Amino acid sequence: MADRSGYQQMTALGRSRLKGKLTLLCDAKTDGSFLVHHFLSFFLKAKCKVCFVALVQSFSHYNIVGQKLGVSLTTAWERGQLVFLEALKTSLDIFFQTPAGPHPLQFLREASARNLQPLYAFVQEALKPEDGGEATWRHPVLLVDDLSVLLSLGVRAVAVLDFIHYCRATVCTELKGNLVALVHDSGDAADEENDLLVSGLSHQSHLILRAEGLATGFCKDVHGQLKVLWRRPSQAAAQRDRSLTYQYKIQDKTVSFFAKGLSPAVL
Amino acid sequence: MAAAATCGAGAGSPGSVAAAVDRSSATSFQRKGPRAGGADGGGPRLVSIAGTRPSVRNGQLLVSTGLPALDQLLGGGLAVGTVLLIEEDKYNIYSPLLFKYFLAEGIVSGHTLLVASAREHPAGILQELPAPLLDDSYEKEFDEDGCNHKTPDSSMKMKIAWRYQLLPKMEAGPVSSSRFGHYYDTSKKIPQELLRTAKWHGFFLPERISPPLTVEPCHLTHGYMKLLEFIKKIVSEEGVDGSHPQKKTKNILRIGIQSLGSPLWGDDACCAEACDDSHSLTKFLYVLRGLVRASLSACLVTVPAHLIQNKAITARVTSLSDTVVGLESFVGSERETNPLYKDYHGLIHIRQIPRLNNLICDESDVKDLAFKLKRKLFTIETGL
């Protein structure tokens, strides 16, 4: 487990050592949680070890949706494949009484948390490779839902960026795994801290999935538009980033995607 | 909640997290979560509590907000375990009505109430609740108010009301009512015998406030901290968080918090743009949601959103709540004289509906909704 000085060193090292994929899920004026459910079930089915930091919803919510998508979170948790931090529940423990030792949600007790080191320590502990040679699970994945709520809880945007930076170093580079995080993008410049967070993360990401509402307003048959952007943050911008746009409709057990303007309801 | 889900890694996890694992495995409140009434994988075991019904879509347990029209727009009702945020209208004329309907519905259904206010004493608020229109008196109200604006939706509402008549009614006492969602007469006060049977807890801020410490634990505004501690105490006393597994009859706790975020609570979100307690309100809502999620309670919070100076806080408050409804009254605005709106008192905006245990939610197709306070009823009509 990294001590405090190690954490500060890592932050200072910068991007040069970072490899691996950071996928950023972004939603603008719509609900992008279907992407989180998708990635969760995708990685669990792919037999990856998943550490899920769930800051906004309860375990049973993800479990019930996961069952519709074909995975059982309870089974995955029992087998040790899934490490789940249910923040809504554990926040009550740390909020109402002083914790005995370091707690991943310690920032709740502080006025303006300067860093998320205990949370990082939790992630590192959860995803560390098993001792004794044979790995039961494939490369580890860290999934965070969502990062914007950390700003509402008093954490500075810079601290969140540091936390992701640090998690990338461990999860993506060292353990050759993946990092998927959801942020809300309000678009209008009302929330400066959030904009800072979104731009900072966009520049670090390899893949950005941006769910937006339709420009023309609410539609019953097309729930929104998804922009997929592939980036290469570490290389020079000589090669153009690839991007694709789809429109989608969310259904009970799946999400159907189609090209712009070609919704079955319209054709 | 389905088997304590924190930190499966075991060794090396912080002590308090491990404690959470032990505690929840000791209660019988395990398999069926308080919200996932019939939708749990382990087989449906619908919890039958007075004044609730399972959602048509996913078996979620719902309670009525006190306004059947609003229930319909929210997909059947307010889900147990969620927070409904009402953005107050400019002069705070209509949002207290919604607040009172919510509480009155709780009394008529026999739920326990928790009323928190910084402005009025909870006992005073309860005295002002509207009287329920039980049985046949409500039909007369519908007929008297005329049928000029009979949109298809409102005529469908009438049919539902008729069907309720055919259900067997429970006997005599005014407290017991098998119906889901009642109509209230705002010109009459709730009968005293009904109030006497009601079980409620009040939180009046001026009574609870003690000399504030220089630095609050968790850095919340003093009033908010006291309120959260009070809610936690009541939740565990009433056993709605499953801490008394031997209690046979389960009940819902309805929490009503009035004008959260206003300066009366000690929060300066409405006073200055760069306020000192900029995270107080959002932290409060987060912890409140955690408390409500883990128990059989439903919470209604009214917030004077139009007064909050920092728009970032308004956006964060919206995303931290489950359901958000905004009221916009025409009083004092140029819309008051607009002929399009002449029959209505204001617009109602359903800003957010949660997607609970589901990828989709029951969004209403119609987005233009206007409300009108008729002589004795509050109606919401679609299309203008």
XYZ file of C-alpha atoms in Angstrom:
651
model
C 0.000 0.000 0.000
C 1.475 3.338 -1.014
C 2.246 5.737 1.776
C 1.607 9.430 1.562
C 4.955 10.410 0.054
C 4.648 7.704 -2.590
C 1.300 9.115 -3.609
C 2.786 12.564 -4.082
C 5.649 11.183 -6.139
C 3.270 9.385 -8.428
C 1.291 12.531 -9.011
C 4.435 14.394 -9.970
C 5.615 11.835 -12.511
C 3.145 12.864 -15.137
C 1.826 11.059 -18.093
C 4.977 9.479 -19.431
C 4.415 6.161 -17.745
C 0.740 5.809 -18.468
C -0.492 3.187 -20.899
C -3.653 1.154 -21.012
C -7.158 2.313 -21.710
C -9.104 4.950 -19.945
C -12.660 5.076 -21.196
C -14.647 8.148 -20.347
C -18.432 7.993 -20.269
C -19.998 11.390 -20.498
C -23.643 12.370 -20.404
C -24.998 15.753 -21.292
C -28.573 16.567 -20.292
C -29.563 12.941 -20.341
C -29.009 9.821 -18.296
C -25.921 7.898 -19.328
C -26.204 5.194 -16.696
C -27.096 2.591 -19.319
C -23.452 2.775 -20.403
C -22.311 1.955 -16.888
C -24.615 -1.062 -16.719
C -23.334 -2.188 -20.096
C -19.673 -2.006 -19.167
C -20.272 -3.686 -15.834
C -21.992 -6.657 -17.401
C -19.504 -6.712 -20.272
C -16.462 -6.989 -18.051
C -18.067 -9.475 -15.694
C -18.994 -11.718 -18.580
C -15.432 -11.401 -19.893
C -14.186 -12.834 -16.587
C -12.286 -9.738 -15.578
C -11.797 -8.755 -12.002
C -13.909 -5.664 -11.450
C -13.698 -3.048 -8.734
C -16.857 -0.971 -8.854
C -16.999 2.279 -6.928
C -20.742 2.951 -6.877
C -21.309 6.404 -5.493
C -24.874 7.076 -6.572
C -26.975 3.944 -6.460
C -27.380 0.894 -4.310
C -26.100 -2.601 -4.941
C -29.545 -4.040 -5.534
C -30.183 -1.523 -8.321
C -27.135 -2.656 -10.286
C -27.867 -6.251 -9.445
C -31.410 -6.174 -10.808
C -30.391 -4.408 -14.008
C -27.408 -6.740 -14.311
C -29.740 -9.713 -14.185
C -31.657 -8.271 -17.120
C -28.376 -7.984 -18.966
C -27.355 -11.519 -18.065
C -24.966 -11.267 -15.103
C -25.517 -11.863 -11.442
C -23.620 -9.409 -9.302
C -24.314 -11.404 -6.175
C -22.638 -14.469 -7.650
C -19.723 -12.399 -8.912
C -19.296 -10.854 -5.497
C -19.411 -14.187 -3.747
C -16.802 -15.620 -6.073
C -14.505 -12.701 -5.493
C -14.716 -11.429 -9.050
C -16.452 -8.210 -8.061
C -15.407 -5.791 -5.367
C -18.230 -3.363 -4.728
C -18.066 -0.144 -2.774
C -21.658 0.823 -2.015
C -21.069 4.413 -1.029
C -24.683 5.236 -0.159
C -24.559 2.664 2.597
C -21.012 3.032 3.872
C -21.292 6.822 3.900
C -23.735 6.510 6.793
C -21.153 4.676 8.874
C -18.445 7.210 8.366
C -20.697 10.230 8.556
C -22.298 9.646 11.901
C -19.342 8.313 13.801
C -15.628 8.836 13.712
C -13.970 6.000 11.866
C -11.389 3.839 13.569
C -8.904 3.867 10.739
C -8.617 5.195 7.204
C -11.852 4.800 5.288
C -12.312 5.108 1.523
C -15.017 7.729 1.970
C -13.065 9.793 4.454
C -13.453 12.892 2.329
C -17.035 13.167 3.575
C -15.779 14.299 6.928
C -13.564 17.002 5.550
C -14.551 20.497 4.499
C -12.654 20.464 1.253
C -10.848 17.223 0.658
C -7.392 17.775 -0.735
C -6.877 14.279 -1.977
C -8.633 10.963 -2.336
C -5.779 8.862 -1.078
C -7.862 6.501 1.122
C -10.132 5.782 -1.830
C -7.128 5.047 -3.997
C -5.794 2.725 -1.310
C -9.089 0.853 -1.371
C -8.921 0.442 -5.152
C -5.333 -0.679 -5.037
C -6.094 -3.244 -2.372
C -9.112 -4.515 -4.265
C -7.344 -5.023 -7.545
C -3.969 -6.250 -6.410
C -2.983 -9.486 -8.106
C -3.645 -12.642 -6.172
C -0.736 -14.329 -4.481
C 0.199 -17.828 -5.400
C 0.717 -17.664 -9.110
C -2.401 -18.634 -11.014
C -4.799 -15.815 -11.655
C -8.447 -16.802 -11.666
C -9.522 -13.637 -13.385
C -8.299 -11.695 -16.336
C -6.998 -8.162 -16.287
C -8.569 -5.911 -13.675
C -11.070 -3.157 -14.339
C -11.935 -0.129 -12.254
C -15.411 1.256 -12.843
C -16.564 4.487 -11.207
C -20.149 5.766 -11.161
C -19.869 8.678 -11.108
C -17.105 11.215 -10.642
C -19.235 14.360 -10.758
C -20.872 13.520 -7.475
C -17.465 13.750 -5.779
C -17.476 17.455 -6.591
C -20.831 17.811 -4.841
C -19.335 16.191 -1.773
C -16.616 18.755 -1.353
C -13.744 17.204 -3.267
C -11.835 19.590 -5.494
C -11.710 18.848 -9.225
C -7.936 18.725 -9.047
C -8.125 16.039 -6.372
C -10.429 13.927 -8.537
C -8.091 14.326 -11.498
C -5.185 13.265 -9.316
C -7.100 10.230 -8.144
C -7.823 9.133 -11.716
C -4.243 9.838 -12.699
C -3.038 7.672 -9.884
C -5.541 4.897 -10.623
C -4.463 4.888 -14.244
C -0.893 4.386 -13.185
C -1.799 1.360 -11.143
C -4.673 -0.162 -13.054
C -3.756 0.643 -16.646
C 0.008 0.653 -16.636
C 1.059 -1.637 -13.855
C -1.760 -4.159 -14.002
C -2.533 -3.714 -17.729
C -6.176 -3.206 -16.968
C -8.916 -0.772 -17.884
C -10.499 2.205 -16.228
C -14.051 3.311 -17.016
C -15.575 6.376 -15.385
C -18.799 8.332 -15.812
C -19.032 12.110 -15.559
C -21.920 14.480 -16.112
C -21.346 17.311 -18.492
C -23.750 20.128 -17.967
C -22.585 21.962 -21.079
C -23.366 25.501 -19.951
C -20.571 27.098 -18.004
C -22.490 27.119 -14.751
C -20.386 24.505 -13.015
C -16.747 25.448 -13.515
C -15.323 22.685 -11.376
C -17.230 20.105 -13.374
C -16.081 21.568 -16.675
C -12.522 21.437 -15.432
C -12.981 17.806 -14.521
C -14.545 16.875 -17.850
C -11.894 18.608 -19.940
C -9.101 17.180 -17.852
C -10.443 13.671 -18.223
C -11.211 14.046 -21.925
C -7.601 14.847 -22.609
C -6.441 11.720 -20.823
C -8.930 9.280 -22.311
C -8.442 6.800 -25.064
C -12.119 6.383 -25.735
C -14.897 8.832 -25.058
C -18.561 7.813 -25.187
C -20.786 10.827 -25.008
C -24.536 10.387 -24.584
C -26.578 13.450 -25.374
C -30.192 14.280 -25.768
C -31.411 15.057 -29.259
C -30.957 18.642 -30.378
C -34.577 18.740 -31.475
C -35.930 17.819 -28.061
C -37.711 14.908 -26.503
C -38.678 11.964 -28.664
C -40.367 8.814 -27.542
C -38.621 6.538 -30.017
C -35.133 7.944 -30.041
C -33.851 8.557 -26.576
C -30.632 10.235 -27.526
C -27.455 10.286 -29.454
C -24.175 8.574 -28.652
C -20.900 9.976 -29.931
C -17.938 7.622 -29.892
C -14.510 9.187 -30.078
C -11.233 7.297 -30.237
C -8.217 9.262 -29.123
C -4.542 8.750 -28.678
C -3.670 11.031 -25.829
C -0.015 10.176 -25.616
C 0.892 10.651 -29.247
C 1.125 13.812 -31.276
C -2.107 14.901 -32.848
C -0.871 14.123 -36.357
C -3.345 11.320 -36.842
C -6.960 12.354 -36.735
C -9.128 10.891 -34.035
C -11.889 8.652 -35.288
C -15.419 9.441 -34.340
C -18.818 7.908 -34.930
C -22.304 8.994 -34.021
C -25.230 6.715 -33.310
C -28.701 7.308 -32.058
C -30.135 4.955 -29.517
C -33.289 3.800 -27.883
C -33.197 2.180 -24.472
C -35.434 -0.790 -23.981
C -36.191 -3.015 -21.074
C -33.293 -5.431 -21.473
C -31.169 -3.882 -24.139
C -30.286 -0.710 -25.952
C -30.688 -0.586 -29.683
C -28.415 1.589 -31.777
C -29.015 2.860 -35.276
C -27.543 5.389 -37.636
C -28.675 8.958 -37.353
C -32.134 9.482 -38.689
C -32.743 5.817 -39.359
C -34.776 4.952 -36.303
C -37.298 2.204 -37.032
C -40.014 4.526 -35.881
C -39.172 7.003 -38.582
C -38.639 4.650 -41.500
C -30.379 -4.922 0.480
C -29.281 -8.038 -1.323
C -26.378 -9.506 0.603
C -24.055 -6.849 1.948
C -22.096 -5.787 -0.967
C -19.240 -3.760 0.345
C -15.721 -4.872 -0.174
C -15.633 -8.517 -1.036
C -11.857 -8.469 -0.922
C -11.925 -9.186 2.771
C -8.408 -8.979 4.121
C -7.124 -5.511 4.750
C -10.431 -3.749 4.333
C -11.131 -0.927 6.747
C -12.744 -2.007 9.948
C -15.950 -0.088 9.567
C -16.637 -1.570 6.172
C -16.277 -5.069 7.526
C -18.671 -4.125 10.299
C -21.263 -3.184 7.731
C -20.983 -6.637 6.238
C -21.666 -8.283 9.583
C -24.522 -6.021 10.502
C -26.544 -6.513 7.388
C -26.108 -10.262 7.388
C -27.569 -10.320 10.887
C -30.849 -8.690 9.933
C -33.611 -10.512 8.203
C -33.872 -7.595 5.836
C -31.663 -9.309 3.362
C -33.062 -10.812 0.254
C -35.909 -8.504 -0.516
C -34.678 -4.935 -0.492
C -37.099 -2.317 0.770
C -37.631 -1.055 -2.743
C -37.401 -4.155 -4.854
C -40.730 -5.524 -3.773
C -41.393 -7.995 -6.497
C -38.432 -7.672 -8.754
C -35.801 -9.553 -6.793
C -34.278 -12.578 -8.438
C -35.057 -14.704 -5.432
C -38.762 -14.806 -6.122
C -41.383 -12.157 -5.528
C -42.384 -11.485 -1.971
C -44.545 -8.427 -2.136
C -44.531 -6.458 1.036
C -48.101 -5.477 1.763
C -48.180 -2.249 3.685
C -51.171 0.047 3.868
C -51.107 2.892 1.401
C -48.596 1.350 -0.952
C -48.790 -0.593 -4.145
C -46.242 -2.261 -6.395
C -45.306 -0.535 -9.592
C -46.727 -2.003 -12.762
C -43.370 -1.911 -14.474
C -40.984 -3.538 -12.055
C -42.728 -4.342 -8.817
C -41.160 -1.378 -7.063
C -43.050 -0.343 -3.955
C -44.810 2.986 -4.501
C -46.568 5.448 -2.236
C -48.898 8.207 -3.311
C -47.727 11.809 -3.242
C -51.215 12.918 -2.235
C -52.012 14.184 -5.729
C -53.297 11.392 -7.965
C -52.524 13.504 -11.039
C -48.893 13.832 -9.997
C -48.715 10.123 -9.186
C -49.697 9.344 -12.731
C -47.007 11.614 -14.127
C -44.372 10.019 -11.959
C -45.186 6.557 -13.226
C -47.669 5.462 -10.594
C -46.373 7.147 -7.482
C -43.294 7.924 -5.477
C -40.982 4.951 -5.046
C -40.191 3.973 -1.481
C -36.557 4.694 -0.771
C -36.331 7.764 -2.975
C -36.260 11.500 -2.530
C -38.705 13.784 -4.332
C -37.449 17.316 -4.725
C -39.945 20.103 -5.373
C -38.528 23.321 -6.731
C -40.650 25.955 -5.104
C -42.532 28.518 -7.133
C -41.513 32.119 -6.868
C -43.751 33.318 -4.057
C -44.108 29.962 -2.378
C -47.858 29.761 -2.903
C -48.310 26.315 -4.376
C -45.401 24.293 -3.072
C -46.678 24.294 0.531
C -49.826 22.734 -0.884
C -47.911 19.822 -2.354
C -46.078 19.486 0.944
C -49.379 19.314 2.826
C -50.920 16.852 0.401
C -47.951 14.556 0.945
C -48.342 14.673 4.715
C -52.122 14.363 4.623
C -51.805 11.292 2.422
C -49.505 9.821 5.033
C -52.042 10.350 7.795
C -54.914 8.898 5.797
C -52.837 5.838 4.855
C -51.637 5.352 8.397
C -47.960 6.033 7.717
C -45.598 7.540 10.258
C -44.629 11.121 9.548
C -41.464 13.097 10.122
C -42.006 16.799 9.526
C -39.031 19.157 9.498
C -39.249 22.888 9.103
C -37.228 25.913 10.065
C -40.115 28.300 9.685
C -43.281 26.804 11.126
C -43.753 24.463 13.985
C -44.628 20.960 12.724
C -47.683 20.816 14.980
C -48.926 23.969 13.291
C -48.284 22.516 9.836
C -50.277 19.420 10.731
C -53.212 21.469 11.946
C -53.352 23.127 8.537
C -53.556 19.923 6.522
C -56.468 19.622 4.087
C -59.356 17.308 4.816
C -59.562 14.153 2.732
C -62.506 13.686 0.443
C -63.542 10.182 1.262
C -65.925 8.049 -0.737
C -68.646 9.790 -2.695
C -68.069 13.408 -1.854
C -65.266 13.716 -4.428
C -67.502 12.888 -7.389
C -69.562 15.953 -6.687
C -66.381 18.038 -6.826
C -65.532 16.767 -10.300
C -69.037 17.436 -11.628
C -69.342 20.883 -10.142
C -66.092 22.117 -11.622
C -67.260 21.586 -15.150
C -65.962 19.580 -18.035
C -64.700 22.132 -20.556
C -61.131 20.973 -20.578
C -61.721 17.310 -20.955
C -58.479 16.082 -22.442
C -58.339 12.308 -22.994
C -55.965 11.950 -20.059
C -58.237 13.571 -17.553
C -61.230 11.546 -18.699
C -59.148 8.448 -18.191
C -58.424 9.659 -14.719
C -62.143 9.814 -14.070
C -62.517 6.200 -15.091
C -59.826 5.106 -12.689
C -61.578 6.987 -9.925
C -64.823 5.195 -10.734
C -63.133 1.837 -10.513
C -61.930 2.609 -7.048
C -65.534 2.779 -5.994
C -66.022 -0.871 -6.741
C -63.212 -1.962 -4.454
C -64.335 -3.169 -1.043
C -63.865 -0.388 1.390
C -62.405 -0.979 4.776
C -64.673 -0.229 7.633
C -65.641 2.816 9.507
C -62.605 4.546 11.030
C -61.400 7.566 9.062
C -57.793 6.378 9.316
C -58.068 3.162 7.384
C -58.410 3.582 3.677
C -57.683 0.942 1.125
C -57.438 3.368 -1.729
C -54.146 4.518 -3.196
C -54.174 8.253 -3.595
C -56.885 10.476 -2.233
C -58.355 13.825 -3.056
C -58.260 16.621 -0.559
C -60.445 19.605 0.106
C -58.138 22.549 0.713
C -60.925 24.694 2.062
C -61.453 22.420 5.044
C -58.992 21.393 7.704
C -58.239 17.817 8.544
C -60.587 16.459 11.225
C -59.105 16.379 14.680
C -59.879 12.730 15.324
C -57.854 11.807 12.275
C -54.936 13.880 13.524
C -55.080 12.315 16.931
C -54.602 8.833 15.524
C -51.654 9.934 13.442
C -48.143 9.093 14.494
C -45.682 11.854 13.775
C -42.311 13.278 14.765
C -41.554 16.932 14.395
C -38.283 18.787 13.894
C -38.533 22.504 14.391
C -35.102 24.043 13.923
C -35.239 26.872 16.494
C -36.042 24.316 19.186
C -33.266 21.956 18.255
C -30.446 24.302 17.725
C -27.781 24.323 20.365
C -24.901 26.797 20.528
C -22.905 25.827 17.475
C -19.421 24.468 17.758
C -16.710 26.367 15.980
C -16.148 23.519 13.581
C -18.906 21.065 12.874
C -17.979 17.447 12.313
C -18.202 16.765 8.597
C -18.448 20.502 8.032
C -22.152 20.655 7.478
C -24.300 23.538 8.530
C -25.359 23.030 12.138
C -29.060 22.807 11.276
C -28.471 20.158 8.612
C -26.322 18.056 10.898
C -28.965 18.108 13.615
C -31.665 17.189 11.123
C -29.690 14.260 9.744
C -29.037 12.934 13.224
C -32.721 13.285 14.040
C -33.791 11.456 10.891
C -31.326 8.660 11.586
C -32.623 8.348 15.124
C -36.240 8.163 14.027
C -35.467 5.717 11.231
C -33.891 3.298 13.663
C -36.518 3.890 16.358
C -39.348 3.167 13.983
C -37.560 0.139 12.695
C -38.063 1.078 9.061
C -34.485 0.160 8.292
C -35.129 -3.425 9.214
C -33.358 -3.262 12.533
C -36.269 -4.935 14.330
C -36.824 -8.094 12.348
C -39.363 -9.396 14.818
C -41.735 -6.527 14.149
C -44.600 -8.048 12.219
C -46.336 -5.019 10.770
C -44.165 -2.861 8.571
C -44.899 0.762 7.985
C -43.614 3.524 5.779
C -41.953 6.611 7.188
C -42.816 9.763 5.247
C -40.232 12.489 5.662
C -41.190 16.024 4.699
C -38.587 18.789 4.791
C -39.685 22.301 4.045
C -37.628 24.988 2.310
C -34.289 23.262 2.481
C -31.485 25.558 1.437
C -33.193 28.707 2.639
C -31.308 31.022 4.990
C -33.531 29.888 7.866
C -31.608 26.635 7.937
C -28.380 28.528 8.359
C -27.293 27.871 4.815
C -26.107 30.782 2.750
C -26.624 29.170 -0.647
C -29.432 31.658 -1.275
C -27.482 34.647 -0.065
C -24.239 34.680 -1.934
C -22.822 33.158 -5.031
C -19.529 32.083 -3.538
C -20.797 30.863 -0.227
C -18.851 29.338 2.609
C -21.104 26.357 2.988
C -21.193 25.602 -0.707
C -21.147 21.880 -0.098
C -23.496 21.750 2.868
C -26.691 21.364 0.916
C -25.305 18.805 -1.510
C -23.661 16.732 1.218
C -26.901 16.809 3.161
C -28.855 15.522 0.183
C -26.343 12.775 -0.422
C -26.475 11.478 3.143
C -30.271 11.886 3.205
C -30.535 9.745 0.112
C -28.328 7.145 1.739
C -30.592 7.088 4.808
C -33.757 6.890 2.758
C -32.424 4.192 0.435
C -31.615 1.919 3.314
C -35.064 2.119 4.847
C -38.756 1.948 4.086
C -39.157 5.672 3.784
C -40.138 8.199 1.173
C -38.935 11.761 1.384
C -40.274 15.005 -0.009
C -38.042 18.056 0.109
C -38.966 21.526 -1.073
C -36.143 23.797 -2.124
C -36.368 27.474 -3.080
C -34.348 26.794 -6.212
C -35.048 30.198 -7.704
C -33.226 31.813 -4.802
C -30.025 29.830 -5.049
C -27.425 32.196 -6.451
C -24.915 29.686 -7.671
C -26.417 27.797 -10.587
C -23.902 25.028 -10.205
C -25.502 24.132 -6.886
C -28.941 23.954 -8.490
C -27.629 21.524 -11.085
C -25.911 19.407 -8.445
C -28.983 19.382 -6.235
C -31.028 18.117 -9.181
C -28.640 15.294 -9.935
C -28.471 14.285 -6.265
C -32.234 13.811 -6.013
C -34.205 11.003 -7.518
C -37.349 12.738 -8.723
C -37.412 16.459 -9.383
C -40.578 18.457 -10.005
C -40.497 22.193 -10.611
C -43.402 24.529 -10.055
C -43.694 27.765 -11.929
C -46.612 29.923 -10.967
C -47.907 32.710 -13.169
C -48.372 35.133 -10.314
C -46.528 38.321 -11.041
C -45.142 37.205 -14.389
C -46.245 38.349 -17.827
C -47.828 34.981 -18.377
C -50.597 35.922 -16.026
C -52.235 38.008 -18.710
C -51.395 35.688 -21.582
C -54.710 34.388 -22.988
C -53.161 30.981 -23.521
C -52.718 30.500 -19.815
C -55.827 32.234 -18.566
C -57.403 29.184 -17.018
C -54.301 27.968 -15.241
C -52.291 29.005 -12.266
C -48.922 27.790 -13.335
C -46.761 25.268 -15.089
C -45.441 22.098 -13.626
C -42.168 20.694 -14.934
C -41.199 17.104 -14.338
C -37.480 17.629 -14.547
C -36.209 14.214 -13.610
C -37.585 10.756 -13.012
C -35.326 8.058 -11.616
C -34.497 4.856 -13.415
C -34.696 2.493 -10.503
C -33.791 -1.143 -10.975
C -34.283 -0.580 -14.652
C -32.682 0.794 -17.778
C -35.797 2.777 -18.626
C -38.232 4.880 -16.697
C -41.870 5.804 -17.065
C -41.518 9.151 -18.686
C -44.732 10.863 -19.604
C -44.949 11.649 -23.302
C -46.427 15.041 -22.740
C -44.120 17.735 -21.536
C -46.482 20.707 -21.433
C -48.177 20.412 -18.119
C -50.126 23.136 -16.392
C -51.724 23.087 -13.000
C -54.787 24.758 -11.691
C -56.019 25.092 -8.177
C -59.741 24.628 -8.611
C -62.082 25.546 -5.834
C -61.134 22.570 -3.795
C -58.866 20.471 -5.944
C -55.415 20.784 -7.430
C -55.462 19.444 -10.959
C -52.762 18.961 -13.537
C -53.749 19.089 -17.150
C -51.882 18.213 -20.271
C -51.578 20.170 -23.471
C -52.553 23.799 -23.599
